[in-house]
Short mmCIF file of C-alpha atoms in Angstrom, two decimals:
data_model
loop_
_atom_site.label_atom_id
_atom_site.label_comp_id
_atom_site.label_asym_id
_atom_site.label_seq_id
_atom_site.Cartn_x
_atom_site.Cartn_y
_atom_site.Cartn_z
CA VAL U 1 -15.88 46.97 85.25
CA ASN U 2 -19.18 48.87 85.70
CA LEU U 3 -18.69 50.87 82.53
CA PHE U 4 -18.40 47.74 80.43
CA TRP U 5 -21.41 46.26 82.16
CA ALA U 6 -23.45 49.36 81.27
CA ILE U 7 -22.13 49.44 77.69
CA GLU U 8 -23.10 45.79 77.33
CA ARG U 9 -26.62 46.56 78.50
CA MET U 10 -26.86 49.41 75.98
CA ARG U 11 -25.50 47.23 73.19
CA LYS U 12 -28.07 44.54 73.88
CA CYS U 13 -30.79 47.19 73.97
CA ALA U 14 -29.61 48.55 70.61
CA GLN U 15 -29.71 45.08 69.08
CA ARG U 16 -33.15 44.35 70.53
CA HIS U 17 -34.66 47.61 69.33
CA ARG U 18 -32.75 48.10 66.07
CA GLU U 19 -30.93 51.13 67.48
CA ASP U 20 -34.11 53.02 68.29
CA ILE U 21 -32.77 56.16 69.99
CA LYS U 22 -35.79 56.58 72.24
CA LYS U 23 -35.42 53.04 73.56
CA LEU U 24 -31.72 53.63 74.13
CA GLU U 25 -32.49 56.80 76.07
CA GLU U 26 -34.97 54.91 78.19
CA GLU U 27 -32.45 52.17 78.90
CA ALA U 28 -29.79 54.74 79.84
CA SER U 29 -32.22 56.45 82.21
CA ARG U 30 -33.11 53.07 83.69
CA ILE U 31 -29.44 52.26 84.30
CA HIS U 32 -28.99 55.64 85.95
CA LYS U 33 -32.04 55.19 88.17
CA GLU U 34 -31.04 51.66 89.12
CA ASP U 35 -27.56 52.86 90.00
CA GLU U 36 -29.02 55.60 92.19
CA GLU U 37 -31.19 53.08 94.01
CA CYS U 38 -28.28 50.69 94.30
CA CYS U 39 -26.09 53.35 95.92
CA ALA U 40 -28.89 54.21 98.34
CA LYS U 41 -29.24 50.53 99.28
CA ILE U 42 -25.51 50.17 99.84
CA GLY U 43 -25.76 53.08 102.25
CA ILE U 44 -28.68 51.57 104.16
CA VAL U 45 -27.04 48.14 104.29
CA GLY U 46 -23.64 49.50 105.27
CA GLU U 47 -24.46 52.17 107.83
CA LYS U 48 -25.10 49.42 110.39
CA LEU U 49 -21.36 48.77 110.34
CA LEU U 50 -20.67 52.25 111.71
CA GLU U 51 -21.20 53.31 115.28
CA ASP U 52 -21.86 56.73 116.72
CA GLU U 53 -18.53 58.61 117.17
CA ASP U 54 -16.80 56.24 114.75
CA SER U 55 -13.80 57.42 112.74
CA VAL U 56 -13.57 56.22 109.17
CA LEU U 57 -10.91 56.51 106.51
CA THR U 58 -11.77 56.56 102.83
CA HIS U 59 -9.54 56.67 99.77
CA CYS U 60 -9.91 58.25 96.32
CA ASN U 61 -13.53 59.06 95.41
CA ALA U 62 -16.29 56.55 95.97
CA GLY U 63 -19.08 59.08 96.08
CA ALA U 64 -21.61 60.89 93.95
CA LEU U 65 -18.90 62.10 91.57
CA ALA U 66 -17.99 58.52 90.69
CA THR U 67 -21.43 56.85 90.50
CA GLY U 68 -24.99 57.49 89.36
CA GLY U 69 -26.18 58.06 92.92
CA ASP U 70 -24.67 58.94 96.29
CA GLY U 71 -21.72 56.65 95.80
CA THR U 72 -20.64 53.47 97.51
CA ALA U 73 -18.25 54.12 100.41
CA LEU U 74 -19.57 57.66 100.87
CA SER U 75 -23.19 56.52 100.66
CA ILE U 76 -22.57 54.50 103.83
CA ILE U 77 -21.20 57.58 105.58
CA TYR U 78 -24.17 59.68 104.40
CA ALA U 79 -26.64 57.03 105.60
CA ALA U 80 -24.94 56.84 109.00
CA LYS U 81 -25.12 60.61 109.32
CA LYS U 82 -28.82 60.53 108.39
CA LYS U 83 -29.36 58.07 111.25
CA GLY U 84 -27.86 60.68 113.56
CA LYS U 85 -24.48 59.03 114.01
CA LYS U 86 -21.52 61.33 114.35
CA ILE U 87 -18.76 60.07 112.07
CA LYS U 88 -15.26 61.51 111.85
CA VAL U 89 -14.07 61.13 108.27
CA TYR U 90 -10.42 61.00 107.27
CA VAL U 91 -9.75 61.40 103.56
CA ASP U 92 -6.52 60.26 101.88
CA GLU U 93 -5.43 62.90 99.38
CA THR U 94 -4.85 60.07 96.86
CA ARG U 95 -1.79 60.93 94.84
CA PRO U 96 -1.12 61.50 92.06
CA LEU U 97 -4.45 62.94 90.92
CA LEU U 98 -5.71 63.95 94.36
CA GLN U 99 -9.24 62.63 93.96
CA GLY U 100 -9.50 62.48 97.73
CA ALA U 101 -8.40 66.06 98.30
CA ARG U 102 -10.31 67.48 95.36
CA LEU U 103 -13.46 65.37 94.93
CA THR U 104 -14.18 63.53 98.16
CA CYS U 105 -13.55 66.58 100.34
CA PHE U 106 -15.78 68.65 98.07
CA GLU U 107 -18.61 66.13 98.30
CA LEU U 108 -18.38 65.69 102.04
CA LEU U 109 -18.41 69.44 102.65
CA LYS U 110 -21.52 69.78 100.45
CA ARG U 111 -23.18 67.19 102.69
CA GLY U 112 -22.26 69.06 105.85
CA ILE U 113 -19.41 66.75 106.86
CA LYS U 114 -16.07 68.42 107.57
CA PRO U 115 -13.41 65.96 106.49
CA THR U 116 -9.84 65.69 107.77
CA LEU U 117 -7.48 65.46 104.84
CA ILE U 118 -4.24 63.49 105.24
CA CYS U 119 -1.30 62.48 103.08
CA ASP U 120 -1.59 58.89 101.88
CA SER U 121 1.51 57.80 103.74
CA LEU U 122 0.14 58.89 107.12
CA ALA U 123 -2.87 56.53 107.12
CA PRO U 124 -1.14 53.40 108.47
CA TYR U 125 0.40 55.36 111.34
CA LEU U 126 -3.00 56.85 112.23
CA MET U 127 -4.31 53.29 112.42
CA LYS U 128 -1.45 52.41 114.74
CA ILE U 129 -2.13 55.29 117.13
CA GLY U 130 -5.85 54.55 117.20
CA LYS U 131 -7.18 57.51 115.23
CA ILE U 132 -8.79 55.42 112.47
CA LYS U 133 -11.32 52.78 113.51
CA LYS U 134 -12.62 51.62 110.14
CA VAL U 135 -11.68 51.82 106.46
CA ILE U 136 -14.28 51.95 103.69
CA VAL U 137 -13.29 52.10 100.04
CA GLY U 138 -14.97 51.53 96.70
CA ALA U 139 -13.81 49.13 94.02
CA ASP U 140 -13.16 49.16 90.31
CA ARG U 141 -13.51 45.43 89.94
CA ILE U 142 -13.91 42.51 92.32
CA THR U 143 -13.14 38.94 91.31
CA ARG U 144 -15.19 35.85 92.09
CA ARG U 145 -13.08 34.98 95.11
CA GLY U 146 -12.98 38.57 96.41
CA ASP U 147 -9.74 40.12 95.19
CA VAL U 148 -10.23 43.86 94.71
CA ALA U 149 -8.79 46.12 92.03
CA ASN U 150 -9.03 49.71 93.14
CA LYS U 151 -7.13 53.03 93.09
CA VAL U 152 -3.45 52.72 93.93
CA GLY U 153 -2.95 52.90 97.67
CA THR U 154 -5.90 50.67 98.50
CA TYR U 155 -3.58 47.71 98.99
CA THR U 156 -1.52 49.71 101.51
CA LEU U 157 -4.63 50.54 103.54
CA ALA U 158 -5.92 46.98 103.50
CA LEU U 159 -2.56 45.56 104.58
CA SER U 160 -2.29 48.09 107.35
CA ALA U 161 -5.89 47.62 108.49
CA LYS U 162 -5.25 43.89 108.81
CA GLU U 163 -2.10 44.49 110.85
CA HIS U 164 -3.99 46.79 113.22
CA LYS U 165 -7.14 44.63 113.37
CA ILE U 166 -9.26 47.40 111.88
CA PRO U 167 -12.23 46.44 109.70
CA PHE U 168 -11.58 47.00 106.00
CA TYR U 169 -14.83 47.25 104.05
CA VAL U 170 -15.25 47.39 100.28
CA ALA U 171 -18.51 48.98 99.16
CA ALA U 172 -19.62 48.15 95.63
CA PRO U 173 -22.70 47.31 93.58
CA SER U 174 -23.17 43.71 92.44
CA TYR U 175 -22.17 44.76 88.92
CA SER U 176 -18.65 45.63 90.13
CA PHE U 177 -18.13 41.93 90.72
CA ASP U 178 -16.66 40.13 87.75
CA LEU U 179 -17.70 36.57 88.48
CA SER U 180 -16.04 35.37 85.28
CA MET U 181 -12.67 36.28 86.76
CA GLU U 182 -11.40 33.85 89.35
CA ASP U 183 -8.62 35.80 91.04
CA GLY U 184 -6.80 39.12 91.00
CA GLU U 185 -3.58 37.80 89.49
CA ARG U 186 -5.12 38.20 86.06
CA ILE U 187 -6.10 41.83 86.42
CA LYS U 188 -3.94 43.96 84.19
CA ILE U 189 -2.84 47.12 86.01
CA GLU U 190 -3.02 50.31 83.98
CA GLU U 191 0.21 52.28 83.88
CA ARG U 192 -0.52 55.95 83.45
CA GLY U 193 1.51 58.90 82.21
CA LYS U 194 4.69 59.86 84.05
CA ASP U 195 3.77 63.53 84.08
CA GLU U 196 0.96 62.87 86.56
CA VAL U 197 3.70 62.33 89.14
CA LYS U 198 6.36 64.66 87.73
CA GLU U 199 4.15 67.71 87.52
CA PHE U 200 1.64 69.34 89.77
CA PHE U 201 -0.85 71.70 88.17
CA GLY U 202 1.74 72.25 85.48
CA LYS U 203 4.63 72.84 87.92
CA LYS U 204 7.57 70.45 87.75
CA CYS U 205 8.14 68.78 91.08
CA CYS U 206 11.22 66.70 90.28
CA PRO U 207 14.35 67.27 88.19
CA GLU U 208 14.61 66.38 84.50
CA GLY U 209 15.81 62.86 83.75
CA VAL U 210 13.89 61.04 86.46
CA ASP U 211 11.95 57.95 85.50
CA VAL U 212 8.48 57.36 86.97
CA LEU U 213 6.38 54.28 87.61
CA ASN U 214 2.77 55.39 87.85
CA LEU U 215 0.45 52.44 88.36
CA ALA U 216 -3.13 53.65 88.54
CA PHE U 217 -4.51 50.67 90.45
CA ASP U 218 -3.47 47.91 92.74
CA VAL U 219 -5.00 44.58 93.69
CA THR U 220 -5.94 43.81 97.28
CA PRO U 221 -6.18 40.11 98.09
CA ALA U 222 -9.50 38.85 99.42
CA SER U 223 -7.84 37.81 102.68
CA PHE U 224 -7.37 41.49 103.60
CA VAL U 225 -11.07 42.33 103.16
CA THR U 226 -13.35 42.16 106.22
CA ALA U 227 -16.58 42.32 104.19
CA PHE U 228 -18.15 43.58 100.98
CA VAL U 229 -21.11 45.92 101.23
CA THR U 230 -23.43 45.46 98.25
CA GLU U 231 -27.04 46.33 97.47
CA CYS U 232 -27.77 42.62 98.04
CA GLY U 233 -26.38 42.68 101.58
CA ILE U 234 -23.10 42.43 103.42
CA ILE U 235 -20.88 39.58 102.24
CA TYR U 236 -18.51 38.06 104.80
CA PRO U 237 -15.91 35.33 104.25
CA PRO U 238 -15.61 32.66 103.03
CA PHE U 239 -15.92 34.82 99.91
CA GLU U 240 -15.44 31.96 97.46
CA GLU U 241 -18.76 30.60 98.65
CA ASN U 242 -20.57 33.73 99.73
CA ILE U 243 -19.90 36.04 96.79
CA PRO U 244 -21.47 33.76 94.15
CA SER U 245 -24.29 32.64 96.42
CA THR U 246 -25.24 36.23 97.33
CA LEU U 247 -24.94 37.71 93.85
CA GLN U 248 -26.06 34.99 91.47
CA VAL V 1 18.48 64.39 117.41
CA ASN V 2 21.77 65.03 115.57
CA LEU V 3 21.27 68.77 115.60
CA PHE V 4 20.98 68.81 119.38
CA TRP V 5 24.00 66.53 119.67
CA ALA V 6 26.04 68.99 117.55
CA ILE V 7 24.73 72.02 119.44
CA GLU V 8 25.71 70.34 122.71
CA ARG V 9 29.23 69.78 121.41
CA MET V 10 29.49 73.42 120.38
CA ARG V 11 28.13 74.58 123.74
CA LYS V 12 30.70 72.51 125.61
CA CYS V 13 33.44 73.87 123.36
CA ALA V 14 32.27 77.42 124.04
CA GLN V 15 32.38 76.80 127.79
CA ARG V 16 35.81 75.18 127.60
CA HIS V 17 37.33 77.96 125.52
CA ARG V 18 35.43 80.94 126.88
CA GLU V 19 33.59 81.44 123.60
CA ASP V 20 36.77 81.79 121.55
CA ILE V 21 35.43 82.08 118.00
CA LYS V 22 38.42 80.40 116.43
CA LYS V 23 38.06 77.36 118.66
CA LEU V 24 34.37 77.24 117.86
CA GLU V 25 35.13 77.34 114.13
CA GLU V 26 37.61 74.51 114.57
CA GLU V 27 35.07 72.44 116.47
CA ALA V 28 32.42 73.08 113.81
CA SER V 29 34.86 72.00 111.09
CA ARG V 30 35.71 68.92 113.13
CA ILE V 31 32.04 68.00 113.47
CA HIS V 32 31.59 68.46 109.74
CA LYS V 33 34.64 66.35 108.91
CA GLU V 34 33.63 63.63 111.36
CA ASP V 35 30.14 63.55 109.88
CA GLU V 36 31.63 63.22 106.39
CA GLU V 37 33.78 60.30 107.50
CA CYS V 38 30.89 58.78 109.36
CA CYS V 39 28.69 58.89 106.24
CA ALA V 40 31.46 57.30 104.22
CA LYS V 41 31.82 54.51 106.78
CA ILE V 42 28.08 53.87 106.79
CA GLY V 43 28.33 53.43 103.04
CA ILE V 44 31.24 51.00 103.26
CA VAL V 45 29.60 49.02 106.07
CA GLY V 46 26.20 48.97 104.40
CA GLU V 47 27.02 48.27 100.78
CA LYS V 48 27.65 44.62 101.69
CA LEU V 49 23.91 44.33 102.25
CA LEU V 50 23.23 45.09 98.59
CA GLU V 51 23.73 42.66 95.75
CA ASP V 52 24.39 43.33 92.10
CA GLU V 53 21.08 43.97 90.31
CA ASP V 54 19.33 44.72 93.59
CA SER V 55 16.35 47.05 93.71
CA VAL V 56 16.14 49.39 96.65
CA LEU V 57 13.48 51.78 97.87
CA THR V 58 14.35 54.90 99.82
CA HIS V 59 12.13 57.52 101.40
CA CYS V 60 12.51 61.28 101.94
CA ASN V 61 16.12 62.47 101.76
CA ALA V 62 18.88 60.64 103.57
CA GLY V 63 21.69 61.91 101.38
CA ALA V 64 24.21 64.68 101.02
CA LEU V 65 21.51 67.34 101.31
CA ALA V 66 20.59 66.12 104.79
CA THR V 67 24.03 65.36 106.27
CA GLY V 68 27.60 66.64 106.36
CA GLY V 69 28.78 63.97 103.94
CA ASP V 70 27.25 61.64 101.39
CA GLY V 71 24.31 60.81 103.56
CA THR V 72 23.23 57.65 105.30
CA ALA V 73 20.83 55.58 103.18
CA LEU V 74 22.17 57.12 99.96
CA SER V 75 25.79 56.66 101.04
CA ILE V 76 25.15 52.91 100.99
CA ILE V 77 23.80 53.12 97.46
CA TYR V 78 26.76 55.24 96.33
CA ALA V 79 29.21 52.78 97.92
CA ALA V 80 27.52 49.83 96.23
CA LYS V 81 27.69 51.63 92.90
CA LYS V 82 31.39 52.35 93.46
CA LYS V 83 31.90 48.62 93.96
CA GLY V 84 30.40 48.09 90.51
CA LYS V 85 27.03 46.83 91.65
CA LYS V 86 24.07 47.81 89.54
CA ILE V 87 21.34 49.03 91.84
CA LYS V 88 17.84 50.01 90.76
CA VAL V 89 16.64 52.82 93.02
CA TYR V 90 12.99 53.60 93.69
CA VAL V 91 12.33 56.93 95.37
CA ASP V 92 9.11 57.73 97.23
CA GLU V 93 8.03 61.24 96.38
CA THR V 94 7.44 61.84 100.14
CA ARG V 95 4.39 64.02 100.51
CA PRO V 96 3.72 66.66 101.55
CA LEU V 97 7.06 68.40 100.96
CA LEU V 98 8.32 66.04 98.24
CA GLN V 99 11.85 65.66 99.57
CA GLY V 100 12.09 62.40 97.64
CA ALA V 101 11.01 63.88 94.32
CA ARG V 102 12.93 67.13 94.72
CA LEU V 103 16.06 66.34 96.74
CA THR V 104 16.78 62.62 96.52
CA CYS V 105 16.14 62.44 92.77
CA PHE V 106 18.38 65.48 92.25
CA GLU V 107 21.21 63.91 94.25
CA LEU V 108 20.98 60.53 92.58
CA LEU V 109 21.01 62.06 89.11
CA LYS V 110 24.11 64.08 90.02
CA ARG V 111 25.77 60.80 90.96
CA GLY V 112 24.84 59.16 87.69
CA ILE V 113 21.99 57.06 89.08
CA LYS V 114 18.67 57.39 87.29
CA PRO V 115 15.99 56.94 89.95
CA THR V 116 12.44 55.74 89.47
CA LEU V 117 10.08 58.08 91.26
CA ILE V 118 6.84 56.67 92.69
CA CYS V 119 3.90 57.94 94.71
CA ASP V 120 4.20 56.99 98.37
CA SER V 121 1.08 54.84 98.29
CA LEU V 122 2.46 52.60 95.52
CA ALA V 123 5.45 51.30 97.50
CA PRO V 124 3.73 48.46 99.40
CA TYR V 125 2.18 47.14 96.20
CA LEU V 126 5.58 47.19 94.46
CA MET V 127 6.89 45.09 97.32
CA LYS V 128 4.00 42.68 96.80
CA ILE V 129 4.69 42.24 93.09
CA GLY V 130 8.41 41.76 93.67
CA LYS V 131 9.77 45.03 92.26
CA ILE V 132 11.36 46.20 95.53
CA LYS V 133 13.88 43.87 97.18
CA LYS V 134 15.17 46.06 99.99
CA VAL V 135 14.26 49.25 101.82
CA ILE V 136 16.86 51.66 103.21
CA VAL V 137 15.86 54.79 105.08
CA GLY V 138 17.56 57.28 107.37
CA ALA V 139 16.37 58.22 110.85
CA ASP V 140 15.75 61.36 112.84
CA ARG V 141 16.11 59.63 116.17
CA ILE V 142 16.49 56.05 117.33
CA THR V 143 15.71 54.96 120.86
CA ARG V 144 17.74 52.63 123.04
CA ARG V 145 15.63 49.61 122.13
CA GLY V 146 15.54 50.47 118.40
CA ASP V 147 12.31 52.35 117.76
CA VAL V 148 12.80 54.78 114.89
CA ALA V 149 11.38 58.25 114.46
CA ASN V 150 11.61 59.29 110.83
CA LYS V 151 9.74 61.15 108.08
CA VAL V 152 6.04 60.29 107.88
CA GLY V 153 5.53 57.24 105.69
CA THR V 154 8.49 55.34 107.12
CA TYR V 155 6.15 53.31 109.33
CA THR V 156 4.11 52.30 106.27
CA LEU V 157 7.22 51.04 104.48
CA ALA V 158 8.49 49.12 107.49
CA LEU V 159 5.13 47.46 108.09
CA SER V 160 4.86 46.51 104.45
CA ALA V 161 8.45 45.28 104.23
CA LYS V 162 7.80 42.99 107.18
CA GLU V 163 4.65 41.61 105.55
CA HIS V 164 6.55 40.87 102.34
CA LYS V 165 9.68 39.57 104.08
CA ILE V 166 11.81 42.32 102.56
CA PRO V 167 14.79 43.62 104.57
CA PHE V 168 14.15 47.01 106.12
CA TYR V 169 17.40 48.79 106.97
CA VAL V 170 17.82 52.02 108.90
CA ALA V 171 21.10 53.81 108.17
CA ALA V 172 22.20 56.33 110.78
CA PRO V 173 25.30 57.56 112.60
CA SER V 174 25.77 56.58 116.23
CA TYR V 175 24.77 60.10 117.26
CA SER V 176 21.25 59.58 115.88
CA PHE V 177 20.73 57.06 118.70
CA ASP V 178 19.27 58.57 121.81
CA LEU V 179 20.28 56.02 124.40
CA SER V 180 18.63 58.04 127.14
CA MET V 181 15.25 57.31 125.58
CA GLU V 182 13.97 53.82 126.21
CA ASP V 183 11.18 53.48 123.65
CA GLY V 184 9.37 55.33 120.88
CA GLU V 185 6.15 55.86 122.80
CA ARG V 186 7.68 58.97 124.34
CA ILE V 187 8.67 60.64 121.10
CA LYS V 188 6.51 63.68 120.53
CA ILE V 189 5.42 63.87 116.90
CA GLU V 190 5.61 67.32 115.33
CA GLU V 191 2.37 68.48 113.73
CA ARG V 192 3.12 70.84 110.88
CA GLY V 193 1.09 73.50 109.09
CA LYS V 194 -2.08 72.46 107.29
CA ASP V 195 -1.16 74.45 104.20
CA GLU V 196 1.64 72.00 103.39
CA VAL V 197 -1.11 69.54 102.43
CA LYS V 198 -3.78 72.00 101.26
CA GLU V 199 -1.55 73.84 98.82
CA PHE V 200 0.97 72.83 96.25
CA PHE V 201 3.45 75.46 95.11
CA GLY V 202 0.85 78.02 96.14
CA LYS V 203 -2.02 76.30 94.30
CA LYS V 204 -4.95 75.16 96.39
CA CYS V 205 -5.54 71.43 95.97
CA CYS V 206 -8.61 70.99 98.15
CA PRO V 207 -11.75 73.03 98.79
CA GLU V 208 -12.02 75.64 101.56
CA GLY V 209 -13.24 74.37 104.91
CA VAL V 210 -11.32 71.11 104.97
CA ASP V 211 -9.36 70.22 108.09
CA VAL V 212 -5.89 68.68 107.77
CA LEU V 213 -3.80 66.46 110.02
CA ASN V 214 -0.17 66.86 108.97
CA LEU V 215 2.14 64.81 111.16
CA ALA V 216 5.73 65.31 110.04
CA PHE V 217 7.10 62.08 111.50
CA ASP V 218 6.05 58.65 112.58
CA VAL V 219 7.58 56.05 114.85
CA THR V 220 8.50 52.61 113.54
CA PRO V 221 8.76 49.93 116.20
CA ALA V 222 12.07 48.12 116.52
CA SER V 223 10.39 44.82 115.63
CA PHE V 224 9.93 46.06 112.04
CA VAL V 225 13.63 46.86 111.57
CA THR V 226 15.91 44.20 110.06
CA ALA V 227 19.13 45.97 111.03
CA PHE V 228 20.72 49.34 111.71
CA VAL V 229 23.68 50.41 109.61
CA THR V 230 26.01 52.65 111.63
CA GLU V 231 29.62 53.75 111.32
CA CYS V 232 30.34 51.26 114.12
CA GLY V 233 28.95 48.35 112.15
CA ILE V 234 25.65 46.67 111.36
CA ILE V 235 23.44 46.10 114.38
CA TYR V 236 21.05 43.15 114.27
CA PRO V 237 18.46 42.12 116.87
CA PRO V 238 18.17 41.70 119.76
CA PHE V 239 18.46 45.50 119.65
CA GLU V 240 17.98 45.98 123.37
CA GLU V 241 21.30 44.24 123.88
CA ASN V 242 23.13 45.03 120.67
CA ILE V 243 22.47 48.77 120.34
CA PRO V 244 24.03 49.73 123.68
CA SER V 245 26.85 47.21 123.37
CA THR V 246 27.81 48.40 119.88
CA LEU V 247 27.53 52.12 120.54
CA GLN V 248 28.60 52.65 124.12
#
């Protein structure tokens, strides 16, 4: 939802200034700078949730490669590290496009954090055997009552975290919340190309004739979320009250 | 555990017949034939659990490529099809080695069933939105009280099936039960090579310097299993009573 929020800001700016390119450039730079500051704030707000020697799982990429700044989920990890906390980071590979393996691992290594990569399907079992203490993910869109649309697999982690009484945090800027949308039932889930699953770097990995269902996102119900970490503070349940009151 | 069971039978045969090769060949053929019949029985016993127009998820390969006969989980699907039931089959790709995408899809296609391949992390969400009605998996080893060691990701499916009140069936021959082992806590989980996750058909899919945790199996607690389908019949809870009484 952030992209549409930014486009809307640019459109309003264009209307206001009769499409003056210089003004549009300034607005774009402002959005970028604000997003950077927002990410930094999310980190500062969220790092308090992590303890020294904590072990955290993240999914997909919620870092510098997906935002204007240091990211959302990863910004929290970076801020905790800056405070001197030692954090063990597990990264889901995030099939089919492997954003976890390719992007998140890359980012973490650049920041001096050696991640442990796992297959998506292992995460719930690692929660069961006590290897994962906290889950932090980003979000594509959050509804007014706290349902979360995010990269496919997020629902699995949230469900499993709840079962194992592990905190499940969603880190996102205020503009990822779509307060006009009541609940997650209405979110349309993008179905992406079948070849993303059938092929791997151009190599076929299943026989001809197989059908594929490749949903890009899933929706995690608010009841599975421990708290939202935003630049405006940490939002705990009841979300129906606390999301609008914190963000409006 | 089946491999060790078969090796033990062969060892006993060798002792009995002073390593007479012909006798050993006969015993091997007998084991093969028995396994074939056992798979067929599992199918006949289990197909009653499936209704016409059912949709079933399976994981890894529990078919002809993993057994002496038609398999365990897949044998049930084949038997249901033979009875004229239309079954929609979802197949988890089963990272890291993609046994679902490569083997199970191949087998199903050969049998005239067009499977729908999905990424492992999508399965719980498909249960949530009502696309998957039943889960059937095989097992590597089942303890006396019904804990199940099976391909990594099985635990995730069982946990999710329980949450969504979807039957979770484990299909296995009696010789996959290790009645000498009380519970799953004692099962040692094999950790496999890191390159299985880091590389894909020889292509690197994460940056250098990343660590990997690649557990090949997980253990699903008996409380997540709806029933076991064996050649001796369907075993429902309480498993502590019903497993030994059915199989001994």
